[in-house]
Short mmCIF file of C-alpha atoms and ligand atoms in Angstrom, two decimals:
data_model
loop_
_atom_site.label_atom_id
_atom_site.label_comp_id
_atom_site.label_asym_id
_atom_site.label_seq_id
_atom_site.Cartn_x
_atom_site.Cartn_y
_atom_site.Cartn_z
CA MET A 24 31.40 -21.59 21.83
CA PHE A 25 28.04 -24.49 22.02
CA ASP A 26 28.87 -25.43 25.75
CA ASP A 27 26.43 -24.42 28.23
CA ALA A 28 28.39 -21.67 29.54
CA ALA A 29 29.26 -20.07 26.46
CA ALA A 30 25.64 -20.29 25.33
CA CYS A 31 24.81 -17.27 27.84
CA ALA A 32 26.70 -15.22 24.92
CA PHE A 33 24.06 -16.00 22.40
CA MET A 34 20.69 -15.31 24.35
CA PRO A 35 18.54 -11.86 23.54
CA PRO A 36 18.83 -9.67 26.31
CA SER A 37 15.21 -10.47 27.89
CA ALA A 38 14.57 -6.68 28.56
CA TRP A 39 11.68 -6.59 27.77
CA GLU A 40 11.02 -9.02 30.25
CA GLU A 41 7.12 -8.26 30.56
CA THR A 42 5.91 -7.21 27.47
CA PRO A 43 2.44 -4.96 27.34
CA VAL A 44 1.57 -5.40 23.69
CA SER A 45 0.99 -8.66 22.59
CA SER A 46 2.50 -10.10 19.46
CA GLU A 47 -1.00 -10.47 18.54
CA LEU A 48 -1.68 -7.08 18.69
CA ARG A 49 1.78 -6.10 16.86
CA GLY A 50 0.09 -8.53 14.03
CA LEU A 51 -2.81 -5.88 14.04
CA ALA A 52 -1.34 -2.70 13.91
CA VAL A 53 1.04 -4.18 10.97
CA ARG A 54 -2.38 -5.00 9.21
CA GLU A 55 -3.74 -1.05 9.89
CA ILE A 56 -0.54 0.30 8.78
CA SER A 57 0.09 -2.13 5.55
CA ALA A 58 -3.43 -1.33 4.43
CA VAL A 59 -2.10 2.49 4.27
CA LEU A 60 1.30 1.87 3.49
CA PRO A 61 1.54 -1.27 1.40
CA GLY A 62 4.73 -0.66 0.01
CA ARG A 63 5.76 -0.85 3.43
CA ALA A 64 4.57 -4.01 3.61
CA ASP A 65 8.06 -5.87 3.93
CA ASP A 66 9.30 -3.31 6.91
CA LEU A 67 6.65 -3.51 9.03
CA ALA A 68 7.10 -7.52 9.03
CA ARG A 69 10.30 -6.83 9.95
CA LEU A 70 9.52 -4.45 12.58
CA GLN A 71 7.48 -6.49 13.69
CA LEU A 72 10.52 -9.20 14.22
CA ILE A 73 12.02 -7.12 16.05
CA ALA A 74 9.23 -5.55 18.07
CA ASP A 75 8.59 -9.15 19.12
CA ASP A 76 12.13 -9.92 20.14
CA GLY A 77 13.00 -13.60 19.26
CA ALA A 78 16.24 -15.26 18.82
CA HIS A 79 18.50 -13.59 17.09
CA VAL A 80 18.85 -14.64 13.41
CA ILE A 81 21.84 -16.06 11.76
CA ALA A 82 21.32 -16.96 7.51
CA VAL A 83 23.18 -18.34 4.55
CA VAL A 84 22.58 -17.52 1.36
CA GLY A 85 24.70 -18.82 -1.48
CA LYS A 86 24.34 -20.55 -4.83
CA TYR A 87 23.43 -23.78 -4.55
CA ASN A 88 26.21 -26.67 -3.90
CA HIS A 89 28.64 -23.88 -2.95
CA GLY A 90 28.52 -25.73 0.83
CA LYS A 91 25.95 -23.84 3.30
CA SER A 92 24.54 -26.37 4.81
CA SER A 93 27.65 -28.20 5.45
CA LEU A 94 28.76 -24.65 7.26
CA LEU A 95 26.74 -24.16 9.40
CA ASN A 96 26.54 -28.14 10.47
CA GLU A 97 30.38 -27.47 11.42
CA LEU A 98 29.35 -23.89 13.52
CA LEU A 99 26.45 -26.13 15.45
CA GLY A 100 28.67 -29.53 15.62
CA GLN A 101 26.06 -31.75 14.42
CA GLN A 102 23.97 -32.70 11.62
CA ALA A 103 20.81 -30.19 11.49
CA PHE A 104 20.75 -29.50 8.20
CA ALA A 105 20.76 -31.80 5.01
CA VAL A 106 23.41 -31.64 3.10
CA SER A 107 24.10 -33.19 -0.89
CA ASP A 108 26.35 -33.07 -3.66
CA LYS A 109 22.76 -32.39 -5.87
CA ARG A 110 20.66 -29.83 -5.37
CA GLU A 111 19.71 -30.16 -1.81
CA THR A 112 18.16 -27.50 0.19
CA VAL A 113 14.31 -26.20 -0.91
CA ALA A 114 12.74 -24.95 2.21
CA LEU A 115 14.16 -22.57 4.82
CA ALA A 116 15.06 -24.88 7.09
CA HIS A 117 16.11 -23.73 11.14
CA ARG A 118 17.63 -24.54 14.29
CA VAL A 119 17.36 -22.75 17.58
CA GLU A 120 20.51 -23.48 19.10
CA HIS A 121 21.36 -21.36 22.28
CA GLY A 122 18.99 -18.83 22.10
CA VAL A 123 20.50 -18.80 18.27
CA ARG A 124 18.16 -19.21 15.59
CA TRP A 125 20.43 -20.48 12.46
CA LEU A 126 18.48 -20.48 8.86
CA ASP A 127 19.24 -22.73 5.85
CA ALA A 128 17.58 -21.08 2.80
CA PRO A 129 17.84 -22.63 -0.72
CA GLY A 130 20.44 -22.25 -2.99
CA LEU A 131 20.56 -19.17 -5.36
CA ASP A 132 19.36 -19.72 -8.82
CA ALA A 133 18.37 -22.98 -8.32
CA ASP A 134 15.13 -23.78 -9.73
CA VAL A 135 13.69 -21.68 -12.61
CA ALA A 136 10.54 -21.01 -11.06
CA SER A 137 12.63 -18.79 -8.68
CA GLU A 138 10.67 -19.67 -5.72
CA ASP A 139 14.00 -21.00 -3.85
CA ASP A 140 15.23 -17.65 -4.53
CA ARG A 141 12.14 -16.43 -3.00
CA ARG A 142 12.57 -18.25 0.18
CA ALA A 143 16.07 -17.10 0.30
CA PHE A 144 14.71 -13.84 0.42
CA GLU A 145 12.35 -14.16 3.01
CA ALA A 146 15.87 -15.62 5.07
CA LEU A 147 17.88 -12.67 4.46
CA TRP A 148 15.85 -9.45 3.95
CA LEU A 149 12.47 -10.30 6.77
CA HIS A 150 14.58 -13.08 9.22
CA ALA A 151 18.71 -12.44 9.40
CA ASP A 152 20.47 -10.24 11.77
CA ILE A 153 23.54 -11.79 10.51
CA ARG A 154 24.08 -12.76 6.97
CA LEU A 155 26.41 -15.65 6.05
CA PHE A 156 27.23 -15.02 2.31
CA VAL A 157 28.65 -18.02 0.52
CA HIS A 158 30.38 -18.58 -2.51
CA ALA A 159 32.56 -21.90 -2.49
CA ALA A 160 36.07 -20.82 -3.29
CA LYS A 161 36.85 -22.94 -6.54
CA GLU A 162 34.51 -20.77 -8.14
CA GLY A 163 36.90 -18.03 -8.43
CA GLU A 164 34.97 -14.72 -8.91
CA LEU A 165 31.22 -13.81 -8.42
CA ASP A 166 29.32 -13.92 -10.94
CA ALA A 167 26.35 -11.15 -11.89
CA ARG A 168 24.39 -11.89 -9.40
CA GLU A 169 25.89 -12.93 -6.66
CA ARG A 170 28.22 -9.61 -7.06
CA ALA A 171 24.35 -7.17 -7.70
CA LEU A 172 23.14 -9.59 -4.58
CA LEU A 173 26.48 -8.98 -2.13
CA THR A 174 26.32 -5.64 -3.07
CA GLU A 175 22.51 -5.00 -2.08
CA LEU A 176 23.61 -6.43 1.40
CA LEU A 177 26.54 -4.43 1.71
CA ALA A 178 24.56 -1.12 1.48
CA ASP A 179 21.64 -2.70 3.50
CA SER A 180 24.28 -3.35 6.40
CA GLU A 181 25.17 0.21 5.69
CA ARG A 182 21.55 1.04 6.39
CA SER A 183 19.89 -1.13 8.76
CA ALA A 184 23.44 -1.96 10.84
CA ARG A 185 22.62 -5.53 10.26
CA GLN A 186 25.65 -7.46 9.39
CA THR A 187 27.02 -9.76 6.70
CA LEU A 188 30.10 -11.88 6.78
CA CYS A 189 31.62 -13.31 3.53
CA VAL A 190 32.81 -16.59 3.60
CA LEU A 191 34.82 -18.49 0.99
CA THR A 192 33.64 -22.09 1.84
CA GLN A 193 35.10 -25.69 0.29
CA ALA A 194 38.74 -23.61 0.15
CA ASP A 195 40.15 -27.15 0.20
CA GLN A 196 39.46 -27.39 -3.08
CA VAL A 197 41.66 -24.70 -4.15
CA GLU A 198 45.14 -26.13 -4.90
CA ASP A 199 47.27 -24.02 -1.97
CA ASP A 200 47.17 -20.34 0.37
CA GLY A 201 48.43 -18.42 -2.76
CA GLU A 202 46.06 -19.25 -5.19
CA LEU A 203 43.62 -18.80 -2.25
CA ALA A 204 44.91 -15.16 -1.38
CA THR A 205 44.44 -14.50 -5.49
CA ILE A 206 40.32 -15.67 -5.21
CA ARG A 207 40.62 -13.67 -2.41
CA THR A 208 41.94 -10.62 -3.96
CA ALA A 209 39.54 -10.86 -6.98
CA LEU A 210 36.63 -10.77 -4.94
CA GLN A 211 37.80 -8.35 -2.78
CA ALA A 212 38.39 -6.31 -6.38
CA GLN A 213 34.51 -7.14 -7.36
CA CYS A 214 33.31 -6.03 -3.81
CA ASP A 215 34.66 -2.90 -2.36
CA GLY A 216 35.71 -3.49 1.15
CA THR A 217 34.65 -6.87 1.72
CA VAL A 218 36.57 -9.51 3.92
CA TRP A 219 36.77 -12.59 3.16
CA HIS A 220 36.72 -15.67 5.58
CA ASP A 221 38.25 -18.97 4.58
CA VAL A 222 36.19 -22.28 4.90
CA SER A 223 36.31 -25.73 4.83
CA SER A 224 33.90 -27.67 6.33
CA THR A 225 35.64 -31.23 5.26
CA ARG A 226 38.51 -30.13 6.88
CA HIS A 227 36.72 -28.89 10.35
CA CYS A 228 34.55 -32.60 10.22
CA LYS A 229 37.82 -35.02 9.46
CA GLY A 230 40.01 -32.52 12.44
CA GLN A 231 36.79 -33.15 14.66
CA GLU A 232 36.50 -36.54 13.94
CA GLY A 233 40.02 -37.52 14.01
CA GLY A 234 41.37 -35.59 16.79
CA LYS A 235 43.26 -33.40 14.90
CA ALA A 236 43.52 -29.70 16.57
CA LEU A 237 45.62 -28.15 13.76
CA LEU A 238 43.37 -29.60 11.07
CA VAL A 239 40.11 -27.75 13.25
CA GLU A 240 42.14 -24.74 13.41
CA ARG A 241 42.74 -24.74 9.55
CA SER A 242 40.16 -24.91 8.31
CA GLY A 243 39.01 -21.53 9.67
CA ILE A 244 35.72 -22.47 11.16
CA PRO A 245 36.64 -21.95 14.57
CA ALA A 246 37.86 -18.27 13.92
CA LEU A 247 34.40 -17.73 12.00
CA ARG A 248 32.59 -19.11 15.26
CA ALA A 249 34.41 -16.17 17.42
CA LEU A 250 33.48 -13.36 14.32
CA LEU A 251 30.02 -14.98 14.39
CA GLU A 252 30.08 -14.25 18.57
CA THR A 253 31.21 -10.95 18.37
CA ALA A 254 27.96 -9.74 16.00
CA LEU A 255 26.14 -11.95 18.14
CA ASP A 256 26.79 -9.68 20.76
CA GLN A 257 26.16 -6.14 18.17
CA VAL A 258 22.78 -7.37 16.99
CA PRO A 259 21.00 -5.93 20.33
CA GLN A 260 21.74 -2.63 19.03
CA ALA A 261 22.14 -3.13 15.44
CA ARG A 262 18.06 -3.88 16.55
CA THR A 263 17.39 -1.12 18.09
CA HIS A 264 19.33 0.64 15.40
CA GLU A 265 16.85 -0.52 12.47
CA ALA A 266 13.95 -0.72 14.80
CA THR A 267 14.53 3.87 15.26
CA LEU A 268 15.05 3.98 11.92
CA LEU A 269 12.16 1.89 10.42
CA SER A 270 9.82 3.33 12.35
CA ASP A 271 11.03 6.69 12.06
CA GLU A 272 11.16 6.35 7.82
CA ILE A 273 7.27 4.86 8.04
CA ARG A 274 5.58 7.52 10.52
CA VAL A 275 7.09 9.88 7.94
CA ALA A 276 5.62 8.20 5.00
CA LEU A 277 2.03 8.37 7.18
CA ASP A 278 2.84 12.04 8.04
CA GLU A 279 3.38 12.34 4.45
CA HIS A 280 0.34 10.63 3.81
CA ARG A 281 -1.99 11.96 5.96
CA ALA A 282 -1.32 15.47 4.64
CA ALA A 283 -1.43 14.67 1.43
CA GLN A 284 -5.14 13.94 2.13
CA ALA A 285 -5.50 16.23 3.90
CA ALA A 286 -4.65 18.95 1.17
CA LEU A 287 -6.94 16.80 -0.95
CA LEU A 288 -9.66 17.03 1.22
CA ASP A 289 -9.39 20.82 1.73
CA SER A 290 -9.19 20.93 -2.43
CA LEU A 291 -12.30 18.60 -3.01
CA CYS A 292 -14.20 20.74 -0.33
CA THR A 293 -13.64 23.90 -1.69
CA LYS A 294 -14.14 22.16 -5.61
CA GLN A 295 -17.47 21.49 -3.95
CA GLN A 296 -18.51 24.60 -2.58
CA THR A 297 -17.18 26.33 -5.55
CA GLN A 298 -19.61 24.64 -7.55
CA ARG A 299 -22.58 24.98 -5.99
CA ALA A 300 -22.18 28.66 -5.35
CA ALA A 301 -21.82 29.37 -8.68
CA PHE A 302 -24.65 26.82 -9.53
CA ASP A 303 -26.75 28.79 -6.63
CA ARG A 304 -26.20 31.85 -8.35
CA GLY A 305 -26.62 30.68 -11.95
CA LEU A 306 -29.90 28.69 -10.94
CA LYS A 307 -31.50 32.22 -8.93
CA ALA A 308 -30.51 34.02 -12.58
CA VAL A 309 -32.19 31.90 -15.05
CA ILE A 310 -35.96 31.42 -12.78
CA ASP A 311 -35.98 35.21 -11.46
CA LYS A 312 -35.02 35.66 -15.43
CA SER A 313 -37.63 33.47 -16.93
CA ALA A 314 -39.89 34.79 -13.67
CA VAL A 315 -39.36 38.61 -15.27
CA ASP A 316 -40.56 36.84 -18.95
CA VAL A 317 -42.92 35.18 -17.65
CA GLU A 318 -44.89 38.51 -15.63
CA THR A 319 -44.15 40.80 -18.53
CA MET A 320 -46.06 38.86 -20.67
CA LEU A 321 -48.73 38.06 -18.15
CA ASP A 322 -49.14 41.96 -17.24
CA ALA A 323 -49.32 42.76 -20.94
CA LEU A 324 -52.50 40.70 -21.58
CA GLY A 325 -56.32 41.92 -20.71
CA THR A 326 -58.96 39.65 -20.13
CA ASP A 327 -58.19 36.18 -19.14
CA HIS A 328 -59.46 33.99 -22.04
CA THR A 329 -57.46 31.05 -20.83
CA ILE A 330 -60.50 30.48 -17.83
CA VAL A 331 -63.00 30.28 -20.43
CA PRO A 332 -63.73 26.46 -21.09
CA ASP A 333 -63.78 25.09 -25.05
CA THR A 334 -68.09 24.13 -25.89
CA ALA A 335 -68.62 21.26 -28.39
CA LYS A 336 -69.38 23.50 -31.08
CA ASP A 337 -65.88 25.64 -30.81
CA ARG A 338 -64.06 21.72 -31.63
CA TYR A 339 -62.28 23.53 -34.86
CA ALA A 340 -62.84 26.91 -34.19
CA SER A 341 -59.38 28.71 -32.95
CA THR A 342 -61.36 30.74 -29.65
CA ALA A 343 -59.43 33.82 -27.70
CA GLY A 344 -59.34 30.95 -25.17
CA LYS A 345 -56.82 28.09 -26.96
CA ARG A 346 -55.13 30.88 -28.67
CA GLU A 347 -53.90 32.42 -25.30
CA ARG A 348 -53.20 28.66 -23.62
CA ALA A 349 -51.22 28.08 -26.45
CA HIS A 350 -49.40 31.44 -25.70
CA ILE A 351 -48.88 30.47 -22.61
CA GLN A 352 -47.48 27.03 -23.00
CA ILE A 353 -44.97 28.61 -25.15
CA ALA A 354 -44.06 31.04 -22.46
CA TYR A 355 -43.85 27.75 -20.29
CA SER A 356 -41.97 25.87 -22.98
CA ARG A 357 -39.04 29.15 -23.28
CA ALA A 358 -38.91 29.25 -19.02
CA CYS A 359 -38.12 25.28 -19.51
CA ILE A 360 -36.04 25.74 -22.13
CA ALA A 361 -33.31 28.53 -20.55
CA ILE A 362 -33.66 26.57 -17.09
CA ASP A 363 -32.96 23.02 -18.86
CA GLY A 364 -30.10 25.07 -20.90
CA PHE A 365 -28.62 25.89 -17.57
CA LEU A 366 -29.16 22.32 -15.64
CA VAL A 367 -27.73 20.96 -18.82
CA GLY A 368 -24.25 22.74 -18.13
CA HIS A 369 -23.89 21.37 -15.08
CA GLY A 370 -24.30 18.04 -15.72
CA VAL A 371 -27.84 17.69 -14.44
CA MET A 372 -28.96 15.64 -17.07
CA GLU A 373 -31.27 12.73 -16.30
CA LEU A 374 -32.84 11.73 -13.29
CA PRO A 375 -31.34 9.64 -10.29
CA SER A 376 -31.74 5.93 -11.86
CA GLU A 377 -34.26 4.69 -9.03
CA GLN A 378 -36.52 7.52 -9.65
CA ARG A 379 -36.66 7.05 -13.45
CA THR A 380 -39.41 4.74 -15.42
CA THR A 381 -39.52 2.92 -18.39
CA ALA A 382 -40.77 5.62 -20.35
CA SER A 383 -37.57 7.51 -21.36
CA SER A 384 -38.95 10.39 -23.13
CA ILE A 385 -40.50 11.36 -19.57
CA ASN A 386 -36.99 10.82 -16.81
CA SER A 387 -36.07 14.19 -17.28
CA VAL A 388 -35.49 16.43 -14.35
CA MET A 389 -37.40 19.37 -15.45
CA ILE A 390 -40.65 17.50 -16.25
CA ALA A 391 -39.92 15.74 -12.68
CA VAL A 392 -40.34 19.50 -11.41
CA LEU A 393 -42.10 21.43 -14.08
CA GLY A 394 -44.39 18.97 -15.27
CA ILE A 395 -45.37 18.80 -18.69
CA SER A 396 -47.93 22.13 -19.70
CA VAL A 397 -48.92 24.57 -18.33
CA LYS A 398 -52.40 26.38 -19.91
CA PHE A 399 -53.47 28.68 -17.09
CA ARG A 400 -52.37 31.95 -16.34
CA LYS A 401 -52.81 31.62 -12.38
CA ASP A 402 -50.18 28.37 -12.51
CA LEU A 403 -47.24 30.01 -14.90
CA ARG A 404 -48.11 32.86 -12.09
CA GLN A 405 -47.97 30.74 -9.66
CA MET A 406 -44.46 28.78 -10.56
CA PHE A 407 -42.44 31.10 -11.47
CA CYS A 408 -43.38 34.76 -10.12
CA GLU A 409 -44.49 33.57 -6.20
CA ALA A 410 -42.38 33.22 -3.88
CA ALA A 411 -43.67 30.46 -2.90
CA GLY A 412 -43.59 28.85 -6.31
CA HIS A 413 -39.66 30.49 -6.95
CA GLU A 414 -38.63 29.14 -4.06
CA ARG A 415 -39.71 25.07 -4.83
CA LEU A 416 -37.82 25.11 -8.04
CA LEU A 417 -35.15 26.69 -6.60
CA THR A 418 -35.03 23.74 -3.63
CA ASN A 419 -35.91 21.00 -6.44
CA PHE A 420 -33.67 21.85 -8.96
CA THR A 421 -30.97 22.16 -6.11
CA HIS A 422 -32.11 18.21 -4.60
CA TYR A 423 -31.58 17.01 -9.15
CA TYR A 424 -28.15 18.59 -8.77
CA GLU A 425 -27.01 17.24 -5.80
CA LEU A 426 -28.10 14.05 -7.17
CA SER A 427 -26.34 14.26 -10.81
CA ALA A 428 -23.43 11.95 -11.42
CA ALA A 429 -20.70 14.76 -10.93
CA ARG A 430 -21.87 16.15 -7.81
CA THR A 431 -22.68 12.41 -6.76
CA ALA A 432 -19.11 11.53 -7.57
CA ILE A 433 -17.36 14.60 -5.77
CA ALA A 434 -19.57 13.89 -2.99
CA GLN A 435 -18.48 10.29 -2.28
CA HIS A 436 -14.68 10.82 -3.31
CA ILE A 437 -14.83 13.96 0.14
CA VAL A 438 -16.47 10.40 2.11
CA ASP A 439 -13.48 8.27 0.76
CA VAL A 440 -10.70 10.43 1.47
CA ARG A 441 -12.06 11.33 4.72
CA ALA A 442 -11.54 7.55 5.68
CA ALA A 443 -8.93 7.66 4.65
CA LEU A 444 -7.59 9.60 7.13
CA THR A 445 -8.99 7.76 9.95
CA ALA A 446 -7.32 4.92 8.45
CA VAL A 447 -3.98 7.16 8.59
CA ASP A 448 -5.09 8.26 11.99
CA SER A 449 -5.05 4.99 13.09
CA ALA A 450 -2.12 3.70 11.42
CA LEU A 451 -0.18 6.30 13.22
CA SER A 452 -1.30 4.84 16.37
CA ALA A 453 -1.23 1.12 15.45
CA LEU A 454 3.10 2.30 15.07
CA LYS A 455 3.24 3.61 18.58
CA THR A 456 1.80 0.19 19.46
CA LEU A 457 3.68 -1.72 17.28
CA VAL A 458 7.38 -0.30 18.11
CA ALA A 459 5.80 0.57 21.92
CA ARG A 460 8.35 -0.41 24.87
CA PRO A 461 7.52 -1.96 28.38
N1 LIG B 16 35.41 -30.68 -0.94
C1 LIG B 16 34.52 -29.93 0.20
N2 LIG B 16 33.60 -30.56 -0.12
C2 LIG B 16 32.31 -29.52 0.58
C3 LIG B 16 32.37 -28.86 1.35
N3 LIG B 16 31.60 -28.41 2.24
C4 LIG B 16 30.33 -28.68 1.43
N4 LIG B 16 31.27 -29.62 0.44
C5 LIG B 16 30.42 -30.53 -0.93
O1 LIG B 16 29.34 -29.61 -1.23
C6 LIG B 16 28.06 -30.40 -1.79
C7 LIG B 16 27.10 -29.50 -1.15
O2 LIG B 16 27.58 -29.17 -0.31
P1 LIG B 16 25.90 -28.66 0.88
O3 LIG B 16 26.28 -28.34 1.92
O4 LIG B 16 24.98 -29.59 0.51
O5 LIG B 16 25.22 -27.28 -0.38
P2 LIG B 16 24.27 -26.02 -0.39
O6 LIG B 16 24.54 -24.96 -0.74
O7 LIG B 16 23.67 -25.89 1.15
O8 LIG B 16 24.15 -26.28 -1.56
P3 LIG B 16 21.98 -26.44 -1.61
O9 LIG B 16 21.09 -26.35 0.14
O10 LIG B 16 21.54 -27.23 -2.78
O11 LIG B 16 22.05 -25.04 -1.82
C8 LIG B 16 28.01 -31.18 -0.98
O12 LIG B 16 28.51 -32.73 -1.90
C9 LIG B 16 29.23 -31.25 0.30
O13 LIG B 16 30.11 -32.25 0.93
C10 LIG B 16 33.62 -28.13 1.95
O14 LIG B 16 34.31 -27.93 2.68
N5 LIG B 16 34.70 -29.07 0.72
MG1 LIG B 17 21.85 -26.37 1.51
#
């Protein structure tokens, strides 16, 4: 199987001889899409590997000391991976032979921190085109962890077309073929539909060394190699299937995300406009009402006493001028209270932070727009009743309304959602780059 002639069977088809999209560009594309769909980062990494069209990958998985590394060595016909009777493989090890990348993974459950498991999972889910699920015959039934993983792998094979071959290792450690058959039946019952291939790496090794063809044959290794050849032939179609599946799913997820963001933008813009229209209407009504009140009051007055200056002898006297100025101040305060009540109801509480002073009592929008007091008829009239004054109030209060916390928050939310939409559009075109073929 591994002589040069047979090696051709393991070369990945180089249909994409000149790929116009470089691996770096695909890496960028993956980052762009992951930024929008962080939950699909693993699928994107897998999609990138498929698009990069590297060597086909065979990975082993199973508990420690179940003979994974020995199995790979016998399949390869060389001592490529370290073997030991204690926990040996602690990192992902690989060997490329005849266009196939062989991945040896640490045993499952071998270290408490589960770092080994993480590496084994990386081999299984990211890299592997074909998984060799290894279980030592003498252990009998699968434990709960092995069973759950095998079930998951079989389900994934259905979905992604990646193949899983179940290998019963160390077959020489079981008394006879009858016992082996009993174990196989038990394993098949545990995971419905599994077909177990028994092998003995020790027998194969001895058979090779002693030139014993029967022992080599009985080791099950040649039969497993033949199965792997067939499985490797199917990898190109499986990769195409998987790439289509993943890119379709990711496209749908991006489309859904886009639709959700577009709907959110729509509702935020509507809310922003509705709020503003209600504010504009309400502000106009309250200022119009204040203007009518002020005008009615001013029109009812006779001689203008406000403009008569107080003399020194009037210092402690209650003059007509003083009384009228107080009257005007009260009318002004009433208008202020009405407007302030309206503003507070719309979330306009205080000045934006950059306009605030250390004197907190004057950090109010009312004072910024209307000042503190009005004493003269003409000022009050100008402020509320004349078109320019009226317009100034509308413009200035609206300005502070748009700077209020709730309004700036909604405006910022709109900016963020627009940015999110741009990011989804970039991700959608990045997806095209990622799956582009020449
Ligand atoms: N009798 C017998 N022993 C085997 C066989 N295959 C492997 N062994 C022995 O089982 C022990 C573990 O083998 P490894 O191949 O290192 O097992 P592993 O699953 O890679 O172990 P980790 O790397 O620790 O996860 C070693 O002592 C091997 O010599 C076999 O077919 N028969
Ligand atoms: Mg090992």
